[in-house]
Structures are given as structure tokens and as C-alpha cells.
Short mmCIF file of C-alpha atoms and ligand atoms in Angstrom, two decimals:
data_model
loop_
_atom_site.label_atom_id
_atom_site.label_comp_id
_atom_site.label_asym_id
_atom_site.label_seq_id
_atom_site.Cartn_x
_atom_site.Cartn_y
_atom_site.Cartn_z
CA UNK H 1 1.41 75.71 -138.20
CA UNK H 2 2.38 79.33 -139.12
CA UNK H 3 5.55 80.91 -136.70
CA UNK H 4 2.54 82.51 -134.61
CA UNK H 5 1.16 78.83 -133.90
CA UNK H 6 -1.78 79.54 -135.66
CA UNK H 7 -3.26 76.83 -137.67
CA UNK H 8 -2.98 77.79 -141.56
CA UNK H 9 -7.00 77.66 -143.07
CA UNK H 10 -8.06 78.55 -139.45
CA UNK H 11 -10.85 81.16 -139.46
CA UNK H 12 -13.02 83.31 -136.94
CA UNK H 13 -16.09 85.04 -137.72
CA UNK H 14 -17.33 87.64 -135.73
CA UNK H 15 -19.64 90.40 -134.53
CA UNK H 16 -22.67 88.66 -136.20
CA UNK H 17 -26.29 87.52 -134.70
CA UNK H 18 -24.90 83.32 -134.74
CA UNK H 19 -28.48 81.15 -135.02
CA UNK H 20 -28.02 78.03 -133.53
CA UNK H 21 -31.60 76.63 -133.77
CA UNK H 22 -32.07 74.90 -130.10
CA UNK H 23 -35.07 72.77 -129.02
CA UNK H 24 -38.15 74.71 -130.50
CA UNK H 25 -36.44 77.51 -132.38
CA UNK H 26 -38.49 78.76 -135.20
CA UNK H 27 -41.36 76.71 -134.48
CA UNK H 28 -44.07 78.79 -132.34
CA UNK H 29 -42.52 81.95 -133.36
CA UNK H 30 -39.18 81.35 -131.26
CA UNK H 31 -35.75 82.41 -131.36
CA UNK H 32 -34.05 80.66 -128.74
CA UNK H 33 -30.62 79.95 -129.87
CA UNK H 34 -29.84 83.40 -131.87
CA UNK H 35 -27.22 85.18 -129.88
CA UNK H 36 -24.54 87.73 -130.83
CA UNK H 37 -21.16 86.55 -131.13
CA UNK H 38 -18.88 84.91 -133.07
CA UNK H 39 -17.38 81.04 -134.57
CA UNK H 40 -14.34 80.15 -134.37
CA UNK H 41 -13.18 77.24 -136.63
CA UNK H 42 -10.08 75.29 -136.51
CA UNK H 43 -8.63 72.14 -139.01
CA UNK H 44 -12.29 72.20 -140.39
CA UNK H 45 -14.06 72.04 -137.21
CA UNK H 46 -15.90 74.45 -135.12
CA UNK H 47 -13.96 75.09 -131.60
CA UNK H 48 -14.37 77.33 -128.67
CA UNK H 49 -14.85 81.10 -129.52
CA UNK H 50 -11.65 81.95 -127.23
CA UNK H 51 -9.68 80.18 -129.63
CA UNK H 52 -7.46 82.83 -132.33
CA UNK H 53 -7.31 82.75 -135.78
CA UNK H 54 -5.77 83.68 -139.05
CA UNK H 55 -8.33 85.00 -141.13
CA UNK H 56 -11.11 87.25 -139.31
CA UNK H 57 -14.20 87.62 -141.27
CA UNK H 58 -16.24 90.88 -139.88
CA UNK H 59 -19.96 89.88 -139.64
CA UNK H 60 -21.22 93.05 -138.04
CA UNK H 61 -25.04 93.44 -139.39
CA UNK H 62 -25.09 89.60 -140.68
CA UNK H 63 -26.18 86.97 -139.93
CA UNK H 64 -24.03 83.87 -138.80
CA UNK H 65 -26.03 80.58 -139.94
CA UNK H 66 -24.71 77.20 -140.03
CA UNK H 67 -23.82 75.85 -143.58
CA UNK H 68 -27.21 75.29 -145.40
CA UNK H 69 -27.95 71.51 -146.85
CA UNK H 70 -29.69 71.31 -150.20
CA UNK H 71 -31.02 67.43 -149.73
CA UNK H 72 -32.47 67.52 -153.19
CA UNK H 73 -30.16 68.53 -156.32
CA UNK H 74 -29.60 66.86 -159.87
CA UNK H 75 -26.30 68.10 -160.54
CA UNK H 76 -26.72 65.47 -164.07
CA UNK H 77 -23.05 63.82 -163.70
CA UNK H 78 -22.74 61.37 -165.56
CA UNK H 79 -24.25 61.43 -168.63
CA UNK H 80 -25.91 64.77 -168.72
CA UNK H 81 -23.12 67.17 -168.25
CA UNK H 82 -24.03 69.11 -171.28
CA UNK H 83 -27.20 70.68 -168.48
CA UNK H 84 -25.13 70.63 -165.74
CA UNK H 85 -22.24 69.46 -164.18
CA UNK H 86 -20.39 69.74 -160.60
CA UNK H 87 -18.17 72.61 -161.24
CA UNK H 88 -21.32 74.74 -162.01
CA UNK H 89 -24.01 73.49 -159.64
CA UNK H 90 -21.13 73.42 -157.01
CA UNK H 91 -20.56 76.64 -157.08
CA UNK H 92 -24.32 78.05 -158.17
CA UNK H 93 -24.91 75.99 -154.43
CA UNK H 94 -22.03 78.23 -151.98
CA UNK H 95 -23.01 81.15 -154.00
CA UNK H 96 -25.89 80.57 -152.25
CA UNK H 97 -24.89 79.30 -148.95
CA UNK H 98 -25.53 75.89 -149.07
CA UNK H 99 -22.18 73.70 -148.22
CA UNK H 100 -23.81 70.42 -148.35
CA UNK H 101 -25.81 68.89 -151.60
CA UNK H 102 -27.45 65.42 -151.66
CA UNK H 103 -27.15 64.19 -155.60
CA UNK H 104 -30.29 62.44 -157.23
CA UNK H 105 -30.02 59.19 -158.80
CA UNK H 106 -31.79 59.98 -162.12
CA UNK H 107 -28.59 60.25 -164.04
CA UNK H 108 -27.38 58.31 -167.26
CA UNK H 109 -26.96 55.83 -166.62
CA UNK H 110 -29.00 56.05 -163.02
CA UNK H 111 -27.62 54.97 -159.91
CA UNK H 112 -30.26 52.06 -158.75
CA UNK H 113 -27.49 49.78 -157.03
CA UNK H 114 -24.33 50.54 -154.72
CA UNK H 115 -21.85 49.69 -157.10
CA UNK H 116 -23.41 53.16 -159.31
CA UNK H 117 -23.53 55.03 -156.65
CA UNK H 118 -19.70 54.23 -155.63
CA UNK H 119 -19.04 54.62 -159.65
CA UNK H 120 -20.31 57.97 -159.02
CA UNK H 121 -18.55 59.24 -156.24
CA UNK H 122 -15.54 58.48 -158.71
CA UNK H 123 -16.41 60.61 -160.98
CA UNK H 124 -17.55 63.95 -158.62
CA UNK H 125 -14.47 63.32 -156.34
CA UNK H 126 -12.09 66.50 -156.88
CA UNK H 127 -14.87 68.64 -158.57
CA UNK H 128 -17.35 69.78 -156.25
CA UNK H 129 -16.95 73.27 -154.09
CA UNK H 130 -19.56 71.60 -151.20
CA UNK H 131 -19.58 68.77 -149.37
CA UNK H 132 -22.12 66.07 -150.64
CA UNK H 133 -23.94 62.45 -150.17
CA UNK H 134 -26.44 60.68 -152.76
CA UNK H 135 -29.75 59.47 -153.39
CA UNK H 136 -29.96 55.78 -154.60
CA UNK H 137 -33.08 54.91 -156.88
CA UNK H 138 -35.26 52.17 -156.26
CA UNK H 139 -35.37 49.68 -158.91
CA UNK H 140 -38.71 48.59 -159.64
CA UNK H 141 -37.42 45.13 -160.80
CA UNK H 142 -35.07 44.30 -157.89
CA UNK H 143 -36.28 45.87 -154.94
CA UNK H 144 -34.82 43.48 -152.48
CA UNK H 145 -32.07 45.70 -153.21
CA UNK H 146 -33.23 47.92 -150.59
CA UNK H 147 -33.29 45.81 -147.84
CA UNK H 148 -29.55 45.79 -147.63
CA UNK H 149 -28.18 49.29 -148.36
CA UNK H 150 -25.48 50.85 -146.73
CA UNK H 151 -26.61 53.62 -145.20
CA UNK H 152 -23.08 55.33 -145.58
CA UNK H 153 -23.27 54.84 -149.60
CA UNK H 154 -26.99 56.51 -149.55
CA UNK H 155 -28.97 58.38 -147.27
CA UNK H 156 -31.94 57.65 -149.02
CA UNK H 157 -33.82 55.58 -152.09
CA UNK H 158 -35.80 57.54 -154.59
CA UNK H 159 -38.61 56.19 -155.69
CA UNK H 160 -40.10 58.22 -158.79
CA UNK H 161 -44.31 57.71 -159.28
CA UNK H 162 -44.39 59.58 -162.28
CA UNK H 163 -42.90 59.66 -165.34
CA UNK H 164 -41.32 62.73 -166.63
CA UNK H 165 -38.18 62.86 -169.05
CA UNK H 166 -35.21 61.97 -166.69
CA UNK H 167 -37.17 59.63 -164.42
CA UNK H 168 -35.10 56.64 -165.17
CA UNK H 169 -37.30 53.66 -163.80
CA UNK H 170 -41.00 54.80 -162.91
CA UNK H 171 -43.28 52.99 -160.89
CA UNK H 172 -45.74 52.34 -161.95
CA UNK H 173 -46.82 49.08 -160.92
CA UNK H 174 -48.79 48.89 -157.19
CA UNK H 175 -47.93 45.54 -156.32
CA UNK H 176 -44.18 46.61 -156.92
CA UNK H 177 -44.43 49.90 -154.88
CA UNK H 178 -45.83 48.06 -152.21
CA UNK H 179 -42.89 45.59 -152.45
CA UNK H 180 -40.28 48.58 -152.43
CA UNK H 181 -41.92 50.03 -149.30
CA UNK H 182 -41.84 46.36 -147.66
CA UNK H 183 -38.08 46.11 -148.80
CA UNK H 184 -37.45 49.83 -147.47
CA UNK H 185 -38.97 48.52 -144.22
CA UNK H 186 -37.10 45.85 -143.82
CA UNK H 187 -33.74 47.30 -144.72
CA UNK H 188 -34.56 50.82 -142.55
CA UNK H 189 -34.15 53.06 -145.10
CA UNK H 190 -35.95 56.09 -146.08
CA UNK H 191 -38.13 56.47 -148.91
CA UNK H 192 -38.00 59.92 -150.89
CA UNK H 193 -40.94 60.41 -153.23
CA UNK H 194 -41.53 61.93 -156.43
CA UNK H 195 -45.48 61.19 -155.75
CA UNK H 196 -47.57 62.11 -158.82
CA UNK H 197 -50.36 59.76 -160.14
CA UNK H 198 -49.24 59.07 -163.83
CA UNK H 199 -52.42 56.74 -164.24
CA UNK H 200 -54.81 59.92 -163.53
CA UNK H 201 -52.44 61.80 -166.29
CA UNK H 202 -52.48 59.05 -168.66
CA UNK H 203 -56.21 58.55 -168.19
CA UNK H 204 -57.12 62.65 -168.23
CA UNK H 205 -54.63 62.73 -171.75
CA UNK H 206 -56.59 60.42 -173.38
CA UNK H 207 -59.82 61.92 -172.82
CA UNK H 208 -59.02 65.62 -173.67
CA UNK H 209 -55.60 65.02 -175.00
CA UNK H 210 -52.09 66.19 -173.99
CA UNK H 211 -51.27 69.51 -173.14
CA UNK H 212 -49.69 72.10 -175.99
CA UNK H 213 -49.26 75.21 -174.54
CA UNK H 214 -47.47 75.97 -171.44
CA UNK H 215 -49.93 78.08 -170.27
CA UNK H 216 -52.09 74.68 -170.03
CA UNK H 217 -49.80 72.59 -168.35
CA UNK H 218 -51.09 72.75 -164.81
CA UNK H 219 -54.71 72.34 -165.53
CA UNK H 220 -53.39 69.33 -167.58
CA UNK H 221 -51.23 68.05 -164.80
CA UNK H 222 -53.51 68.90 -162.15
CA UNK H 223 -53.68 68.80 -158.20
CA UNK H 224 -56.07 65.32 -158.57
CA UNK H 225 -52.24 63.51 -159.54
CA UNK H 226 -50.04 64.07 -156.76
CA UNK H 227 -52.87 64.24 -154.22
CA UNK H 228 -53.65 60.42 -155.61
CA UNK H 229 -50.21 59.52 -155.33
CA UNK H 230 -49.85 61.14 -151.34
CA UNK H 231 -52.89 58.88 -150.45
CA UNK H 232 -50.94 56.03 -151.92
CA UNK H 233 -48.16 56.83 -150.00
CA UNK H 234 -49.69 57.61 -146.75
CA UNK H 235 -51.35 54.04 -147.07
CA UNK H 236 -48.38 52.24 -147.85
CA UNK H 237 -46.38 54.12 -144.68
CA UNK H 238 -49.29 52.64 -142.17
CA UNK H 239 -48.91 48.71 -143.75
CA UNK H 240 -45.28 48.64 -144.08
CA UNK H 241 -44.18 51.42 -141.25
CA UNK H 242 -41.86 52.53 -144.14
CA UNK H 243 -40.22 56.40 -143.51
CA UNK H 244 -41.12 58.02 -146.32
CA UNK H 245 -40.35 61.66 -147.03
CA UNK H 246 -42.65 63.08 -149.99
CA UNK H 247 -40.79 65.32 -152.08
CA UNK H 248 -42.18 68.88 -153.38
CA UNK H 249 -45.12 69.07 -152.59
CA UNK H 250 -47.42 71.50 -154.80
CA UNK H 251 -51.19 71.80 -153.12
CA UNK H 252 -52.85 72.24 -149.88
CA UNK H 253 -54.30 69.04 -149.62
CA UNK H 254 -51.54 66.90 -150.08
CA UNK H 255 -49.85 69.46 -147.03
CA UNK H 256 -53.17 68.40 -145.19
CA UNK H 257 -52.79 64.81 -145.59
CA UNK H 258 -48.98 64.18 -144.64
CA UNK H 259 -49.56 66.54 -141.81
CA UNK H 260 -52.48 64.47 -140.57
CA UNK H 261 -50.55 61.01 -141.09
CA UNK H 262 -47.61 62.57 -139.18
CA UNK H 263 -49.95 63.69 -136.08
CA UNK H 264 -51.51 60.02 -135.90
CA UNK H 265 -47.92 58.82 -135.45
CA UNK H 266 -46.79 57.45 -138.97
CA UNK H 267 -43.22 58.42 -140.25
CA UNK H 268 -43.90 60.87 -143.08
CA UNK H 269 -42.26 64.35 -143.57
CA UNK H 270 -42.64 66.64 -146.28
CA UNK H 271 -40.15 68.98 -148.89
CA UNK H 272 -41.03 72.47 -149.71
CA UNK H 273 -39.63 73.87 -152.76
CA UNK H 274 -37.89 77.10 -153.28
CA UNK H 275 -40.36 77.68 -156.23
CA UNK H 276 -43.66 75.86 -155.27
CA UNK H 277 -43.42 78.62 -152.16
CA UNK H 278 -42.18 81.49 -154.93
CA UNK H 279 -44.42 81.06 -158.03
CA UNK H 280 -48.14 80.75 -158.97
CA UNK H 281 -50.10 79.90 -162.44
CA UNK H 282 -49.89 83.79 -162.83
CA UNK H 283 -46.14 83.92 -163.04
CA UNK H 284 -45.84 80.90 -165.54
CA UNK H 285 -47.79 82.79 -168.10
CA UNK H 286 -45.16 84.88 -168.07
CA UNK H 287 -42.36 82.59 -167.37
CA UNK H 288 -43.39 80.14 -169.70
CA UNK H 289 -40.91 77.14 -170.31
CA UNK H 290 -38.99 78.49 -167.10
CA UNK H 291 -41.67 77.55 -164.70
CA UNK H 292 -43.23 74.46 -166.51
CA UNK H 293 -42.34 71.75 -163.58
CA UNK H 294 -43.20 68.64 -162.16
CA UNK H 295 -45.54 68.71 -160.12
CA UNK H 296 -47.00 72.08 -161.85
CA UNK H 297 -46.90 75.36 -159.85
CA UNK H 298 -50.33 75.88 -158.85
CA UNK H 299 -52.59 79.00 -157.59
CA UNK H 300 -52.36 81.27 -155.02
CA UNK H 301 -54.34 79.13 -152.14
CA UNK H 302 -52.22 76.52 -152.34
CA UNK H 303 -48.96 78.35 -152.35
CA UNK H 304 -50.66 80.26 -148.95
CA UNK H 305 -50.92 76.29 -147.72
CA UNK H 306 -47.50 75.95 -148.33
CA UNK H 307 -46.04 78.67 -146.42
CA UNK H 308 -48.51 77.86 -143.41
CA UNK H 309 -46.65 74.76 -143.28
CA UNK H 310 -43.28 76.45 -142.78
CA UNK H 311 -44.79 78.92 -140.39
CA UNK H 312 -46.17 76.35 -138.40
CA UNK H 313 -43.20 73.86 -138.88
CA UNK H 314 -45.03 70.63 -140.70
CA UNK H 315 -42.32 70.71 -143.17
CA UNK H 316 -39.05 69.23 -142.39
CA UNK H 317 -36.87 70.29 -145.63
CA UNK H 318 -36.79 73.13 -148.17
CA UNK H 319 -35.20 71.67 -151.12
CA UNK H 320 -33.83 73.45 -154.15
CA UNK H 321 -35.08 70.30 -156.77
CA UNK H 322 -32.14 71.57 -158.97
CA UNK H 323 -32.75 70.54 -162.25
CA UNK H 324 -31.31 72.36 -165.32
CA UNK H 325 -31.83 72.14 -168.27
CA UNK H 326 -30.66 73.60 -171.78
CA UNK H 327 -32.40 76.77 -172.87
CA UNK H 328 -32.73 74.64 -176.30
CA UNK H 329 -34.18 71.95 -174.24
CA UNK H 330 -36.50 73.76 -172.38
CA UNK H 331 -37.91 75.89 -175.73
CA UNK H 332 -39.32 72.23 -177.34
CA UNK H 333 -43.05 71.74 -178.18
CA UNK H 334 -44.86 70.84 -174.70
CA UNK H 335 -44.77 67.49 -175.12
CA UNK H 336 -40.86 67.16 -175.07
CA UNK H 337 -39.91 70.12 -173.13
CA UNK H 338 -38.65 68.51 -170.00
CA UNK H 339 -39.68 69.83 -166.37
CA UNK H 340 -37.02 71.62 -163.95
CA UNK H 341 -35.20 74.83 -163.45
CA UNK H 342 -32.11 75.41 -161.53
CA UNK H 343 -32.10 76.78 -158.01
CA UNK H 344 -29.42 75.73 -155.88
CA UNK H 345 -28.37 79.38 -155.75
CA UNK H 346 -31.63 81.00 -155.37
CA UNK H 347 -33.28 78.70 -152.80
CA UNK H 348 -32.23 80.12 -149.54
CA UNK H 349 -32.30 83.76 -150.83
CA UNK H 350 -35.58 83.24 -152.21
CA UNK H 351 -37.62 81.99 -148.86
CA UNK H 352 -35.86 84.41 -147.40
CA UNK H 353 -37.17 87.67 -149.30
CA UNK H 354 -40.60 85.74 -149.56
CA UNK H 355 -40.48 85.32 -145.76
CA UNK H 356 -40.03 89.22 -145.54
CA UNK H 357 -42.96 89.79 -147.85
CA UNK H 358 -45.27 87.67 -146.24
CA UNK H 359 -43.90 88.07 -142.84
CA UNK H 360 -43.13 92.20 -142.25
CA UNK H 361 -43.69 92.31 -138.99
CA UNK H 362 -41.95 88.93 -137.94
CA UNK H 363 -38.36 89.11 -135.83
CA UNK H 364 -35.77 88.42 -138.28
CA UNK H 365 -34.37 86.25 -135.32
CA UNK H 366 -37.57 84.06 -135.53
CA UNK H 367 -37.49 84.28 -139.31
CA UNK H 368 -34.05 83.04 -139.75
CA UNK H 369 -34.28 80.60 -136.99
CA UNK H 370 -36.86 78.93 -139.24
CA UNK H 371 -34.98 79.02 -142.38
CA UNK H 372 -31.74 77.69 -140.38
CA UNK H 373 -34.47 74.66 -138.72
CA UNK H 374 -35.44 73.49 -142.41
CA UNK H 375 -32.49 74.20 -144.98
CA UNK H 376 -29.82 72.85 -142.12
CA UNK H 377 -30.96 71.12 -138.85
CA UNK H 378 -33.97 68.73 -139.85
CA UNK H 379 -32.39 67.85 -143.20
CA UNK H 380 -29.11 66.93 -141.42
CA UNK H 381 -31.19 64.82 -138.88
CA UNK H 382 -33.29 63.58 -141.55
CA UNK H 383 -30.61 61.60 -143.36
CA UNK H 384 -28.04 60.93 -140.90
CA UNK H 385 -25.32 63.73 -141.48
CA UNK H 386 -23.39 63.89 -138.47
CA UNK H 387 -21.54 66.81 -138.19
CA UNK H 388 -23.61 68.91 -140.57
CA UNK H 389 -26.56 71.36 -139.90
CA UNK H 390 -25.53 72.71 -136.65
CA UNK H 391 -23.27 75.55 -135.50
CA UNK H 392 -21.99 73.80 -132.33
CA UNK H 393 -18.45 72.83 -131.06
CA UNK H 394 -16.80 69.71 -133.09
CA UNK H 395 -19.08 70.28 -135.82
CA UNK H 396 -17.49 70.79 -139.41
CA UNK H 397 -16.74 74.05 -139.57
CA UNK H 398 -19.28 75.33 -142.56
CA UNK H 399 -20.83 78.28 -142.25
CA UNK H 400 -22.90 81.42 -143.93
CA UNK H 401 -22.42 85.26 -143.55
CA UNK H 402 -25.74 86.39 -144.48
CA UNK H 403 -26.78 89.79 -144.52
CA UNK H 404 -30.60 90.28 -144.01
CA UNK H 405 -31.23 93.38 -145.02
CA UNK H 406 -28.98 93.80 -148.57
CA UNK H 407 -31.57 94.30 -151.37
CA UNK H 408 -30.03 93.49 -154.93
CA UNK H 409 -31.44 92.39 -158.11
CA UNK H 410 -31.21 89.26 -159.11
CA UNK H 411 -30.35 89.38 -163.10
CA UNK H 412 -28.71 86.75 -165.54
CA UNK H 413 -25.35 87.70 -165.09
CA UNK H 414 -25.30 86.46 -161.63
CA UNK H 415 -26.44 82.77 -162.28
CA UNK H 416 -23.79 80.17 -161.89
CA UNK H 417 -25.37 77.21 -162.89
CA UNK H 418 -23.99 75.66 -166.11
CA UNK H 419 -27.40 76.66 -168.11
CA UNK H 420 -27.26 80.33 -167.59
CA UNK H 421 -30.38 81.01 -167.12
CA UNK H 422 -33.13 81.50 -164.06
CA UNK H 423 -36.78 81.71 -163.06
CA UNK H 424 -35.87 84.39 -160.40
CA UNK H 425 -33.63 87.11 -163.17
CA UNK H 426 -35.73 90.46 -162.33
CA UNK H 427 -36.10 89.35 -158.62
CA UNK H 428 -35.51 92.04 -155.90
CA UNK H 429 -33.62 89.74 -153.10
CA UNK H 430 -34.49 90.99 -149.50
CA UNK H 431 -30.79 89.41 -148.38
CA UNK H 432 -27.58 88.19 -149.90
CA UNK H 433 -25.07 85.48 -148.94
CA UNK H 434 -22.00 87.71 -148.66
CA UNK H 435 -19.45 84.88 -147.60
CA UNK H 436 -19.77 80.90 -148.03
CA UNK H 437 -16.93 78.84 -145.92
CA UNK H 438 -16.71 75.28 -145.82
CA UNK H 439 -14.84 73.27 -143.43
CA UNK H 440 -12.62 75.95 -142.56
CA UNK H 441 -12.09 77.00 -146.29
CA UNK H 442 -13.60 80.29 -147.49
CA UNK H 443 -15.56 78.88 -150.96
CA UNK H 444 -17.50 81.82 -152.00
CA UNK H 445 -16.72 85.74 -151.09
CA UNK H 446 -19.87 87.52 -152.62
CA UNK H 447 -17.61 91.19 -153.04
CA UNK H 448 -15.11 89.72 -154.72
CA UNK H 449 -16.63 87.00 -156.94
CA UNK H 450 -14.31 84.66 -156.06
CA UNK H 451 -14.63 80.60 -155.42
CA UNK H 452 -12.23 78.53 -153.14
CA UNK H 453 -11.13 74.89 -154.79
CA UNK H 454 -13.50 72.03 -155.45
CA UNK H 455 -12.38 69.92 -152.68
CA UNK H 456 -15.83 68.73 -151.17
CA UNK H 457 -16.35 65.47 -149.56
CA UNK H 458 -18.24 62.72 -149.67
CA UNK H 459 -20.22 62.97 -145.96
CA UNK H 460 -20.94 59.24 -145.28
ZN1 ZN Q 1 -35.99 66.31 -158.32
#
């Protein structure tokens, strides 16, 4: 306590438009809970606004928006720092608003038991600007595994289809998928899929052969995989009753198909991505290396699919699918150049200036009400993160001043990630995060450049 009696760290924001998302915001062009006002927050939790504070942070023209949750990052500790590490993607993420991250397994070595994941959390404790939980992976050869996780050491089990370069254990196997989605089943815990066909790609390489430009790569990685691979899944979800949340997905069809699945009552949700919903085949011939990614970035109709499904709410999650590599790495012959880009940072920036473009005559209140329903609530429900995702009284007290209407280019200079470079440099963003604050702690002030101290939590 300070001689005033305020509470040192204690902050209130005010003066801004505060979007709380309420029962049917941004679905069927709603704004419900967008009101003006302010947040006051208090030992790292949010409290009533009559409350005083310290530190005022004028939000006059922003928006207030509960801190955003990135349920789909590879921030590469251990074992891969040298791409990536959590003093970079920590701060690439509250650059760009997001105050929660939930780490993949596909590390070195990979987390595919309890004991790795807790080995992890070891290792990221004391580093990390945002608050985060993990992703276990499902190992193929023990999948009884999952039938007994603790949900509070993972909020999911990643189950990889495909093989790309830092998949650690593919599955490729059907009798063992369907014994990881009877395991999953049994133990309650959700599936998250990296659902690509690598049969169809093994079978289509041998006929025509690989790929070596990558200009190619999506006509030799095309839709006919992960559609496959959602069909599998979709299948598996009505024997076993097995949630299952596909990850990224890249066409229309497979949009179509989890969408139907859903309506005739099975437990499948879907993951946008920041750049399947920003990029077509006519970027990556100019982006090259940047965009090559798995699954591929497709064509125009599909990316039009995509965004239908945010309009219209199918998806539950926008996920960044962080995943950097060097610019050495990335520059190899086709065959070894390994899919990914980073976009922690970019991600909530990004859907917002395409939801401008798309959207012009939209209410920003609807708009942002739909961002706030898929990068905070519904991932937060998703995977179990109480206290997260909602800007409501004895919730932690993370939160986003984002101004809607600041244009800026997006260059180089400005990405944090630990590779230094990004698929969006030469963007014009339609809005900026000016101010990042998690549980009570201001982490990232956009005019000054400055960070607050890596001391995220494990939410479990
Ligand atoms: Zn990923």
C-alpha cells in the first residue's frame, strides 16, 4: 500500500468503448456488450469501476478489449531456441495484445508425456512477458497416455496427421489414430489437429514428383490432403464422441464439413489463421519462402470461405500458428525449407485491417465484438482458462488499448520475434495495439517501446 492507500501496480483505464462480448455478441452482426467506460484493476484482478487507482491510462478513441489468447504458438523452447525463444515470442505476443499463449508440443525433445510438459514449464518459468498453458502431443505408441491427463498440466493433446519438419511423432497409422481418439474419449480431453493427408502427398510425389519451386508448393500440397484428413476426423469424432478441434484450416470444403458435423451435434470446432484469412497463391509468388506453410495458402475462393466463417461465427479460434524460423532456414531448396512464419504480433492487427477491408460498412462495435468472441472468449472456454478471455469483475486483470482507426506501416524494424523477419513488412495496419497490460502490470506501451518484466504464469 502507498500512504494514499492505493494498491502499488493498481491501474484504471478509461474513456474507451470496453467490449465485453455477452451472449450473441458478434455473431448475427451484434454488439451487445460494447459500452463506454472504463476497467479498473486491482492486485491483478479486474474490480468495480468506482474503485481508484495509481496509474490512469487515457483510452479516449480506443478500444478497451479483454487480453487476447493466442491458443496456438511454437515459441521452440527447448531445443530450438536458435528460431525462437520466450523472451522474443513473449514479447512479439503483448506487442500485439495477446496476454495469454498456449505452447505446442513439437519441441526437442517434444513434450508427449506430463513429466515433459512439467520439464517445460521449468524451463519458460521467469521468461515469458504473457501468461501461458501447453499443448501435450499424442504419442502414437502409447496413447493410453491420454486417458489420464491432467487437465491442469495440458489443455489439450496434439495430434499431428502430417509430417512436416518439426512434427515430432506423425500419425500415420489409422488403427492408431483411432486408438488416440478412443483414449482422448475416455480420458475427456480435447483433440487439436494438424489434419493433412500425408498418404495423398506421398502418393501424388511419387507420381509427378516432389515439389521444387515455391511457387509449386500448393498445387503440390493441394486442398485433396487436408480435406482427406477432415473426413477422417469428422468420422472418428461420431465413433469415439472425441472433442476434436481441427487446427488451420486452409479451404472451403474442409470449413463446409466441420460446420456440417458441428450442426448434426458432434463436438468439432475449427482454427482460423491470421494468414490463411490474409494471403492467397498470388501473394506467395511474391513472398516466396515467407508464405510456404503447412497446409499451403490457397486461392482467393477459399480464403472468401474462410472469412464467411468468422462472419457467420463457425469458427471458434483465430490462432497465430507461430512458427519461426531462421531466414537461413527458410532460404533451403524446397524440399528442406521447413513450413511456418511468425505471427504472434501480427495476428490480431491483421484480422483486424482485413476485417476493415472486407467489411467497410460494418460497426466497428460489431467488428471488434467478433474479434474479442474468437481471439479471447471461445478460446478461453475452449480449453478451460478460468479467469481469462473476459473483461468482467474477478477476472485477471489483462487487458488491450486498441486504437481502431491508427493506420501505420508495418516494416521490419517493428518485428519482435527472435527471427526478424515477417510475411506482413509493407502492410498498411488499419489499427494498432497502443498499450498491452497483464494482470495489473503494464507489459507493452506502443509510444514508448517499452516491455514490462517476464513474469507470466503458468494458467492451470
Ligand atoms: Zn502449429
Amino acid at each position: 500500500m502507498t500512504p494514499d492507500g492505493v494498491r502499488s501496480g493498481d491501474v484504471v483505464v478509461s474513456g474507451g468503448r470496453v467490449v465485453a462480448v455477452g451472449e450473441t455478441g458478434g455473431r448475427r452482426g451484434t454488439a451487445d456488450g460494447v459500452r463506454s467506460g472504463g476497467v479498473v484493476v486491482s492486485d491483478g484482478k479486474i474490480v468495480p469501476a468506482d474503485r481508484e487507482a495509481r496509474r490512469v491510462i487515457d483510452a479516449r478513441g480506443a478500444y478497451v478489449l479483454p487480453g487476447l489468447i493466442d491458443s496456438h504458438v511454437h515459441f521452440r523452447t527447448p531445443g530450438l531456441t536458435h528460431k525462437e525463444d520466450w523472451p522474443h515470442g513473449s514479447r512479439a505476443a503483448v506487442a500485439g495484445g495477446v496476454t495469454t499463449v498456449m505452447d505446442m508440443p513439437n519441441t526437442v525433445p517434444p513434450t508427449l508425456s506430463p513429466e515433459a510438459v512439467l520439464a517445460k514449464a521449468e524451463l519458460v518459468a521467469g521468461t515469458s512477458l504473457v501468461d501461458y498453458a501447453f499443448h501435450v502431443g499424442a504419442d502414437p505408441d502409447r496413447p493410453e497416455l491420454l486417458a489420464d491427463i491432467d487437465p491442469g498440466v495440458a489443455v489439450s493433446a496434439k495430434v499431428f496427421m502430417a509430417g512436416h519438419h518439426t512434427a515430432p511423432t506423425v500419425v500415420r497409422d489409422p488403427g492408431q489414430l483411432d486408438k488416440i481418439f478412443a483414449a482422448a474419449a475416455a480420458g475427456r480431453v480435447r483433440l487439436v489437429l494438424h489434419a493433412e493427408d500425408d498418404a495423398v502427398y506421398a502418393l501424388l510425389d511419387r507420381w509427378r514428383g516432389a515439389p521444387v519451386r515455391h511457387r509449386d508448393y500448393e498445387r503440390y500440397r493441394p486442398r485433396t490432403g487436408p480435406i482427406s484428413a477432415v473426413a477422417q476426423v469428422v468420422r472418428l469424432v461420431e465413433r469415439h464422441g472425441t472433442a476434436a478441434h481441427v487446427l488451420h484450416l486452409s479451404t472451403a470444403e474442409e470449413a463446409d464439413l466441420v460446420t456440417a458435423a458441428r450442426a448434426a451435434g458432434l463436438p468439432v470446432t475449427f482454427e482460423l489463421t491470421g494468414h490463411h484469412l490474409s494471403f492467397t497463391d498470388v501473394d506467395t509468388r511474391r513472398l516466396g519462402a515467407k508464405t510456404r506453410l503447412a497446409p499451403a495458402i490457397r486461392q482467393r475462393a477459399d480464403q472468401d470461405r474462410l472469412w464467411e466463417a468468422v462472419r457467420l461465427g463457425e469458427v471458434s479460434s483465430l490462432g497465430s500458428d507461430h512458427a519461426p524460423h531462421t531466414t537461413e532456414e527458410k532460404c533451403r531448396p524446397v524440399p528442406d525449407a521447413p513450413p511456418g512464419l511468425p505471427g504472434v504480433q501480427e495476428l490480431a492487427t491483421a484480422v483486424w485491417t482485413g476485417m476493415r477491408e472486407r467489411w467497410p460498412d460494418e460497426s466497428p462495435d460489431v467488428a471488434m465484438t467478433r474479434l474479442v468472441r474468437h481471439l479471447a472468449e471461445e478460446p478461453a472456454a475452449l480449453f478451460g482458462l478460468r479467469g481469462k478471455g473476459r473483461l468482467e469483475i474477478g477476472a485477471d486483470g489483462d487487458l488491450v488499448v486498441f486504437e481502431p482507426d491508427h493506420r501505420w506501416l508495418f516494416s521490419a524494424r517493428d518485428v519482435r520475434a527472435k527471427c526478424g523477419w515477417s510475411a506482413y513488412e509493407g502492410w498498411t495496419m488499419a489499427g494498432r495495439v497502443r498499450t498491452t497490460v497483464r494482470r495489473g502490470e503494464i507489459v507493452w506501451d506502443a509510444d514508448t517501446g517499452t516491455f514490462g518484466s517476464p513474469t507470466g504464469h503458468w494458467v492451470r
